[in-house]
CSV table of C-alpha atoms in Angstrom, one decimal:
chain,number,residue,atom,x,y,z
A,404,MET,CA,98.0,-7.2,65.3
A,405,LYS,CA,97.5,-6.4,61.4
A,406,CYS,CA,95.0,-8.7,61.0
A,407,VAL,CA,93.2,-7.1,64.6
A,408,ALA,CA,93.3,-3.6,62.8
A,409,LEU,CA,92.0,-4.8,59.8
A,410,ALA,CA,89.3,-6.2,61.4
A,411,VAL,CA,88.4,-3.3,63.4
A,412,ALA,CA,88.6,-1.0,60.2
A,413,ALA,CA,85.8,-3.5,58.5
A,414,VAL,CA,83.5,-3.5,61.5
A,415,LEU,CA,83.9,0.0,61.4
A,416,VAL,CA,83.2,0.9,57.7
A,417,GLY,CA,80.6,-1.8,58.1
A,418,LEU,CA,78.7,0.6,60.8
A,419,LEU,CA,79.3,3.9,58.5
A,420,ILE,CA,77.4,2.5,55.8
A,421,GLU,CA,74.8,1.1,58.2
A,422,ASN,CA,74.3,4.7,59.9
A,423,ALA,CA,74.0,5.9,56.3
A,424,SER,CA,71.2,4.1,54.7
A,425,ALA,CA,69.3,4.6,58.2
A,426,GLN,CA,69.7,8.2,57.7
A,427,ALA,CA,68.6,8.2,54.3
A,428,ALA,CA,65.2,6.1,55.4
A,429,GLU,CA,64.6,8.8,58.0
A,430,ASP,CA,64.5,11.7,55.4
A,431,PRO,CA,61.4,13.9,56.1
A,432,ALA,CA,60.2,14.4,52.5
A,433,VAL,CA,60.6,10.6,51.6
A,434,ASN,CA,58.2,9.9,54.4
A,435,ALA,CA,56.1,12.5,53.3
A,436,CYS,CA,55.9,10.8,50.0
A,437,LYS,CA,55.3,7.5,51.0
A,438,ASN,CA,52.7,8.3,53.9
A,439,THR,CA,50.7,10.5,51.7
A,440,GLY,CA,51.4,8.4,48.6
A,441,LEU,CA,50.0,5.5,50.7
A,442,LEU,CA,46.9,6.9,51.8
A,443,ALA,CA,45.9,7.8,48.1
A,444,LEU,CA,46.6,4.8,46.7
A,445,ARG,CA,44.5,2.9,49.5
A,446,GLU,CA,41.7,5.3,48.5
A,447,ARG,CA,41.3,3.8,45.3
A,448,SER,CA,42.6,-0.1,46.3
A,449,PRO,CA,42.3,-0.9,49.6
A,450,GLU,CA,43.7,-4.1,49.7
A,451,ILE,CA,47.2,-2.3,49.6
A,452,THR,CA,48.5,-3.1,52.6
A,453,ASP,CA,52.4,-1.0,52.4
A,454,LEU,CA,54.2,0.9,50.3
A,455,VAL,CA,57.7,0.5,50.4
A,456,MET,CA,60.4,2.6,48.9
A,457,ASP,CA,63.8,1.7,47.0
A,458,MET,CA,66.0,4.0,48.9
A,459,GLU,CA,68.8,3.2,46.4
A,460,SER,CA,66.6,4.3,43.5
A,461,LEU,CA,65.7,7.2,45.1
A,462,ALA,CA,67.0,10.6,43.4
A,463,ILE,CA,66.0,13.2,45.9
A,464,SER,CA,66.6,17.3,44.3
A,465,LYS,CA,65.8,20.5,45.5
A,466,SER,CA,64.1,23.1,43.7
A,467,ASP,CA,63.3,26.6,43.1
A,468,THR,CA,60.3,26.7,40.5
A,469,LYS,CA,56.6,27.1,40.5
A,470,VAL,CA,53.7,25.9,38.8
A,471,GLU,CA,50.9,28.3,38.0
A,472,ASP,CA,51.5,30.4,41.7
A,473,VAL,CA,52.1,27.2,43.9
A,474,ALA,CA,56.3,26.5,44.8
A,475,VAL,CA,58.1,23.3,44.4
A,476,ARG,CA,60.7,23.3,46.8
A,477,THR,CA,61.6,19.1,46.5
A,478,VAL,CA,61.3,16.8,43.4
A,479,ILE,CA,61.5,12.7,44.2
A,480,LEU,CA,61.9,10.6,41.8
A,481,GLY,CA,62.5,6.4,42.1
A,482,GLU,CA,60.9,3.3,42.6
A,483,ALA,CA,58.1,1.6,45.2
A,484,TYR,CA,56.9,-1.6,45.4
A,485,ILE,CA,53.0,-1.9,46.0
A,486,ALA,CA,52.4,-4.6,48.4
A,487,ARG,CA,48.9,-5.7,48.3
A,488,LYS,CA,47.5,-8.4,50.9
A,489,GLU,CA,51.2,-9.4,51.3
A,490,LYS,CA,52.4,-10.1,48.0
A,491,THR,CA,54.8,-7.1,46.6
A,492,GLY,CA,55.0,-7.2,42.7
A,493,LYS,CA,57.4,-5.4,40.5
A,494,PRO,CA,58.1,-1.9,41.2
A,495,ASP,CA,56.4,1.1,40.1
A,496,ARG,CA,57.8,4.1,39.4
A,497,PHE,CA,57.2,7.5,41.4
A,498,VAL,CA,57.1,11.1,41.3
A,499,CYS,CA,56.7,12.9,44.0
A,500,LEU,CA,56.5,17.0,44.6
A,501,LEU,CA,57.0,18.9,47.8
A,502,GLY,CA,55.9,22.9,48.4
A,503,ASP,CA,56.8,24.8,51.1
A,504,LYS,CA,56.8,23.0,54.7
A,505,GLY,CA,57.7,19.7,53.2
A,506,LYS,CA,53.7,20.0,51.9
A,507,VAL,CA,53.2,17.1,49.5
A,508,LEU,CA,51.7,18.4,46.1
A,509,LEU,CA,51.6,15.6,44.1
A,510,THR,CA,52.3,11.4,44.1
A,511,PHE,CA,51.9,9.8,41.0
A,512,PHE,CA,52.7,6.2,40.3
A,513,THR,CA,53.1,4.2,37.3
A,514,ALA,CA,53.7,0.9,36.2
A,515,GLN,CA,57.5,0.4,34.6
């Protein structure tokens, strides 16, 4: 009986962890940064096929500051993998600034 209870508990913990990861992947701010960043990268290098955010490396910080007179509401820092023709290299660091209503103000990528 204890083994069955332990097995059920392990499955439930696994499901909770999986759901937490899935929710983080659906963060609208992260999606906005990914989509805008991918568009910007493709403009410069058409061979780029995808941008994969490393969800474990992300630091998402709420902000109440301004650059000149533009409000910055969220700052996202982390690592992303840039895929070029089905090959993904080392992760690049990125910064993304979001303003009011989740508008992406800046995406910046740099090799480590």
